[in-house]
Short mmCIF file of C-alpha atoms in Angstrom, two decimals:
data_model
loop_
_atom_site.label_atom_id
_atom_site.label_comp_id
_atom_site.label_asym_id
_atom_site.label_seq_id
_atom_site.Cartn_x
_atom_site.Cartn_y
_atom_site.Cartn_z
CA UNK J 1 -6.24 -2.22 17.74
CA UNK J 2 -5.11 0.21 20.41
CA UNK J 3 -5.46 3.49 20.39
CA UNK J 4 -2.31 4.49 20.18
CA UNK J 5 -2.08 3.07 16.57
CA UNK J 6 -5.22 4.20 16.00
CA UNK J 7 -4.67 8.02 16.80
CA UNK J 8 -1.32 8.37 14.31
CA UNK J 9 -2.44 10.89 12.76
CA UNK J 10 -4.87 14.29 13.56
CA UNK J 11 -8.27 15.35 12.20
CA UNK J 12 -6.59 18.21 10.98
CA UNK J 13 -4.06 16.66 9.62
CA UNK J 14 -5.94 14.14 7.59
CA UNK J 15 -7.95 16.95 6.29
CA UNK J 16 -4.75 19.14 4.83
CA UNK J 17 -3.20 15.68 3.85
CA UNK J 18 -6.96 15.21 1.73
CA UNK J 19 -7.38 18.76 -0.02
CA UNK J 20 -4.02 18.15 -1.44
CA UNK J 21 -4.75 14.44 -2.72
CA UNK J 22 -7.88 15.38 -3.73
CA UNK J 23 -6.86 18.39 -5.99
CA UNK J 24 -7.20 17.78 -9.57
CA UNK J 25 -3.84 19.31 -10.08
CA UNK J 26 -1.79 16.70 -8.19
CA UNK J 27 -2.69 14.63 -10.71
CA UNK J 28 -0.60 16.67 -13.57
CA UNK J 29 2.20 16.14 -11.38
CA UNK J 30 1.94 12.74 -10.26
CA UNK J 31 -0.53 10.63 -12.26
CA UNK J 32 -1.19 7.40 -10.26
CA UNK J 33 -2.44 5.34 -13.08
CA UNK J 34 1.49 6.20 -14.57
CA UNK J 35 2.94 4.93 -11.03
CA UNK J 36 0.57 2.07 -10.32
CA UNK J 37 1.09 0.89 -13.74
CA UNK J 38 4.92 0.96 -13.24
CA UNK J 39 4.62 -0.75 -9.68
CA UNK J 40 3.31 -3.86 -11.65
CA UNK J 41 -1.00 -3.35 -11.13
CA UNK J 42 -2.62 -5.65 -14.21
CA UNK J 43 -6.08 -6.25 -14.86
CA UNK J 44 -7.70 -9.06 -12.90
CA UNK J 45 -5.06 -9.00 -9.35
CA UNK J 46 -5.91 -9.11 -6.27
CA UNK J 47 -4.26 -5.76 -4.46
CA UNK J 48 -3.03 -4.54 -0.92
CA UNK J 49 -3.21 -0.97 -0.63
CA UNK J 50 -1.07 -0.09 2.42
CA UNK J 51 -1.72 3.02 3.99
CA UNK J 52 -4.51 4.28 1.00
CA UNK J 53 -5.28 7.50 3.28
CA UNK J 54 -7.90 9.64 1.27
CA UNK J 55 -8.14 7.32 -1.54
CA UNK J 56 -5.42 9.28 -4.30
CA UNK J 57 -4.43 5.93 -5.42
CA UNK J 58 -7.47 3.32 -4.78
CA UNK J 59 -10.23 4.06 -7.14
CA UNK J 60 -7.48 4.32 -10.30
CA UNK J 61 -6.33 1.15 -8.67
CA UNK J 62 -9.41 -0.49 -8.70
CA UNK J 63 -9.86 1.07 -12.08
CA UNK J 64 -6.55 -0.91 -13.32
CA UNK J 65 -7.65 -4.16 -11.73
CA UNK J 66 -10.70 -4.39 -13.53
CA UNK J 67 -14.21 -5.98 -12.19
CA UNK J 68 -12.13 -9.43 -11.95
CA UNK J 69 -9.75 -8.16 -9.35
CA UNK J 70 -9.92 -6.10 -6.23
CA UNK J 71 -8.36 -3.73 -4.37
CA UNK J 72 -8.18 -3.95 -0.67
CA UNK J 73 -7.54 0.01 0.71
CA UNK J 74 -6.07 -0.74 4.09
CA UNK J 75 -5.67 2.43 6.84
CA UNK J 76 -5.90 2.65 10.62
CA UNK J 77 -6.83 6.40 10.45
CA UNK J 78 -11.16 5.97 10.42
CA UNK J 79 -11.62 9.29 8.38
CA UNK J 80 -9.36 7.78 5.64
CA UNK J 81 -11.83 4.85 5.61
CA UNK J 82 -14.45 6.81 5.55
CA UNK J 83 -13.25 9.15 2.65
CA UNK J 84 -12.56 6.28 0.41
CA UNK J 85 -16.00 4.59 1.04
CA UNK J 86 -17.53 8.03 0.20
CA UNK J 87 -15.08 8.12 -3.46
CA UNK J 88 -15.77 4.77 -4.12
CA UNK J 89 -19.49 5.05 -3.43
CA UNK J 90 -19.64 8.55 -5.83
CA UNK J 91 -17.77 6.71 -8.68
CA UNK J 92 -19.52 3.11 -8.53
CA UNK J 93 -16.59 1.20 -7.88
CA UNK J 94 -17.77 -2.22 -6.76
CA UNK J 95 -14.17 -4.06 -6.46
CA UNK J 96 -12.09 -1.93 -3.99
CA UNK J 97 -12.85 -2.63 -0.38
CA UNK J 98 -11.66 -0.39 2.30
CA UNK J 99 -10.45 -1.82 5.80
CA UNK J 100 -9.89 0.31 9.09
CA UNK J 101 -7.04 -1.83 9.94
CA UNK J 102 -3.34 -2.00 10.72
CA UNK J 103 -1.24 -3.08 8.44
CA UNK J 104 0.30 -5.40 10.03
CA UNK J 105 -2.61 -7.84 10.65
CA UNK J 106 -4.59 -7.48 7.60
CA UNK J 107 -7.15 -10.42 8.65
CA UNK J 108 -6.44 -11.42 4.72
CA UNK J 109 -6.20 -15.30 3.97
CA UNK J 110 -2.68 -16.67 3.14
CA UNK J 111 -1.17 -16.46 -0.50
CA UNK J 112 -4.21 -14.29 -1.37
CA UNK J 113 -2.86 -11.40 -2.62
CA UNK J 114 -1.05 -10.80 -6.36
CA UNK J 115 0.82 -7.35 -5.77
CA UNK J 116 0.85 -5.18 -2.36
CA UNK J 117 1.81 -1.23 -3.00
CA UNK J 118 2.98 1.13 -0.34
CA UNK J 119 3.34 4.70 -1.85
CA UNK J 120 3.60 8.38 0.38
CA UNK J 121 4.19 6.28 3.86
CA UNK J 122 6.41 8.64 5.61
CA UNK J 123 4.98 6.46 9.13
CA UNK J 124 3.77 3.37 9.03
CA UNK J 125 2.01 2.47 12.10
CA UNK J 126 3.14 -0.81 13.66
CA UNK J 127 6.69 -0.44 12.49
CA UNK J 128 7.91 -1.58 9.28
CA UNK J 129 9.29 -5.19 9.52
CA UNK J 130 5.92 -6.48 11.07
CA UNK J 131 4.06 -4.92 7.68
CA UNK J 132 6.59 -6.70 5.84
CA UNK J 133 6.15 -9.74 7.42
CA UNK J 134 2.03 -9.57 6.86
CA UNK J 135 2.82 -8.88 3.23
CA UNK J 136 5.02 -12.04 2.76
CA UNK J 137 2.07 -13.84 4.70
CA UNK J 138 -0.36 -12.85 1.98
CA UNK J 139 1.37 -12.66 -0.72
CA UNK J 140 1.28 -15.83 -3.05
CA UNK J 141 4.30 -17.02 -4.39
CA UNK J 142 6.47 -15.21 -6.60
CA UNK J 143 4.14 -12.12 -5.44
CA UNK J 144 5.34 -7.96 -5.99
CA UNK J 145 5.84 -5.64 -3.02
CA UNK J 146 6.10 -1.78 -4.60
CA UNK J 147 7.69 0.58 -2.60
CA UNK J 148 7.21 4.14 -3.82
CA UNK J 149 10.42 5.79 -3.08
CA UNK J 150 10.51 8.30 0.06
CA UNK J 151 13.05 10.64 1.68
CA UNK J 152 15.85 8.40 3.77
CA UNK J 153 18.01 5.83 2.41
CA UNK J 154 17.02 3.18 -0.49
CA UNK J 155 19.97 1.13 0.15
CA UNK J 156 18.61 0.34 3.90
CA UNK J 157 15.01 0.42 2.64
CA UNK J 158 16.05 -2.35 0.17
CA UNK J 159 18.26 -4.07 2.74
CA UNK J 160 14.76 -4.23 5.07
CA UNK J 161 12.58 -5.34 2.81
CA UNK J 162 15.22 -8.07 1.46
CA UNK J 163 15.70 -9.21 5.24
CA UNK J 164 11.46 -9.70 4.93
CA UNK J 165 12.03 -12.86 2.58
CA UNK J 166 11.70 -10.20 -0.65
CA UNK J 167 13.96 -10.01 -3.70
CA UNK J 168 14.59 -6.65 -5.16
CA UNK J 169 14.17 -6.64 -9.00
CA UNK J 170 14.92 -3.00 -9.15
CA UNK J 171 13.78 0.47 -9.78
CA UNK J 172 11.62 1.77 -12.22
CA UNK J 173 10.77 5.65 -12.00
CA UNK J 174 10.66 6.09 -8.35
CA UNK J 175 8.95 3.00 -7.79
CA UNK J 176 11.34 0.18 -5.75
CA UNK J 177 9.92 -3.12 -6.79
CA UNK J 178 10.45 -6.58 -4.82
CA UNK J 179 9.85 -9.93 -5.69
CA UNK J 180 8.44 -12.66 -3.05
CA UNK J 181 11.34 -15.45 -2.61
CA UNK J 182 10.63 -18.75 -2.84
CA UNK J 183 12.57 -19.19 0.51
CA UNK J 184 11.04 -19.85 3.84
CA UNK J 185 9.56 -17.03 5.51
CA UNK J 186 11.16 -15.01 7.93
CA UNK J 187 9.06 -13.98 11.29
CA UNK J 188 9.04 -9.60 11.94
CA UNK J 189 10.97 -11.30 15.53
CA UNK J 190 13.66 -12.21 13.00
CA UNK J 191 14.35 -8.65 11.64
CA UNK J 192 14.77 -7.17 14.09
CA UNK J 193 17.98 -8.93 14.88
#
């Protein structure tokens, strides 16, 4: 990984970005068991977290999932890592697994993953097509991608993610949900015709 995926985002960044997701009050306002539910997380699946930052969504996550499934927290930033090591570690969680990683090249096996979620991303280091592209990789068949919704246009968002080999099944609360297709992948090179 270079560093210039690496270094995305500052110390002090991370730190403001951390006091606010880890302020009891956010959760009034945005309860991520409510929004992880809605994105399609079910006891027993195996999850991508893309992007899991300080950890606001992973440990309810892994909480969701149950001891049969996992969550795998995936971040390039190492004091995200770190934080959600330190959360998971302080509430025994033994089935989410953070990964200082791009998303992009997850290292995961093929077809190993149930549902993928990507929620807050306003960046998304290595570009967005090549993430999509991973995902459809490790998905397995039939497989949800949840896109919490974000500032810019949903029509192109959709239009992306659907160029990625996804079918979109629709919105529910802010939460943009896609289907894997059954049709033959498409390589990132491809969508970015």
């Amino acid at each position: 990984m270079s560093n210039k995926e690496t270094k995305h985002m500052s110390n002090l960044s991370f730190r403001i970005l951390a006091l606010i997701h880890d302020n009891p009050i956010r959760s009034v306002f945005c309860d991520p068991y409510k929004l992880l539910r809605v994105a399609g997380l079910k006891r027993g699946q195996k999850v991508l977290e893309v992007g899991c930052g300080p950890g606001f969504f992973t440990i309810p996550a892994a909480k969701i999932v149950g001891e049969e499934g996992v969550v795998y927290a995936v971040d390039v930033h190492p004091p995200a890592i770190e934080r959600v090591k330190e959360k998971i570690e302080i509430e025994g969680i033994k089935n989410a697994k953070p990964i200082l990683t791009n998303a992009s090249d997850t290292g995961l096996p093929d077809q190993s993953i149930d549902l993928a979620f990507i929620f807050g991303l306003r960046y998304i280091a290595g570009g967005l097509e090549n993430v999509i592209a991973e995902i459809h990789r490790i998905l397995r068949p039939e497989g949800v991608l949840s896109f919490e919704k974000t500032k810019g246009s949903a029509k192109k968002l959709i239009d992306e993610v659907e160029r990625g080999g996804f079918i979109y099944s629709g919105q529910h609360a802010r939460i943009f949900i896609f289907r894997k297709s059954k049709a033959v992948k498409i390589e990132a090179s491809e969508l970015k015709k």
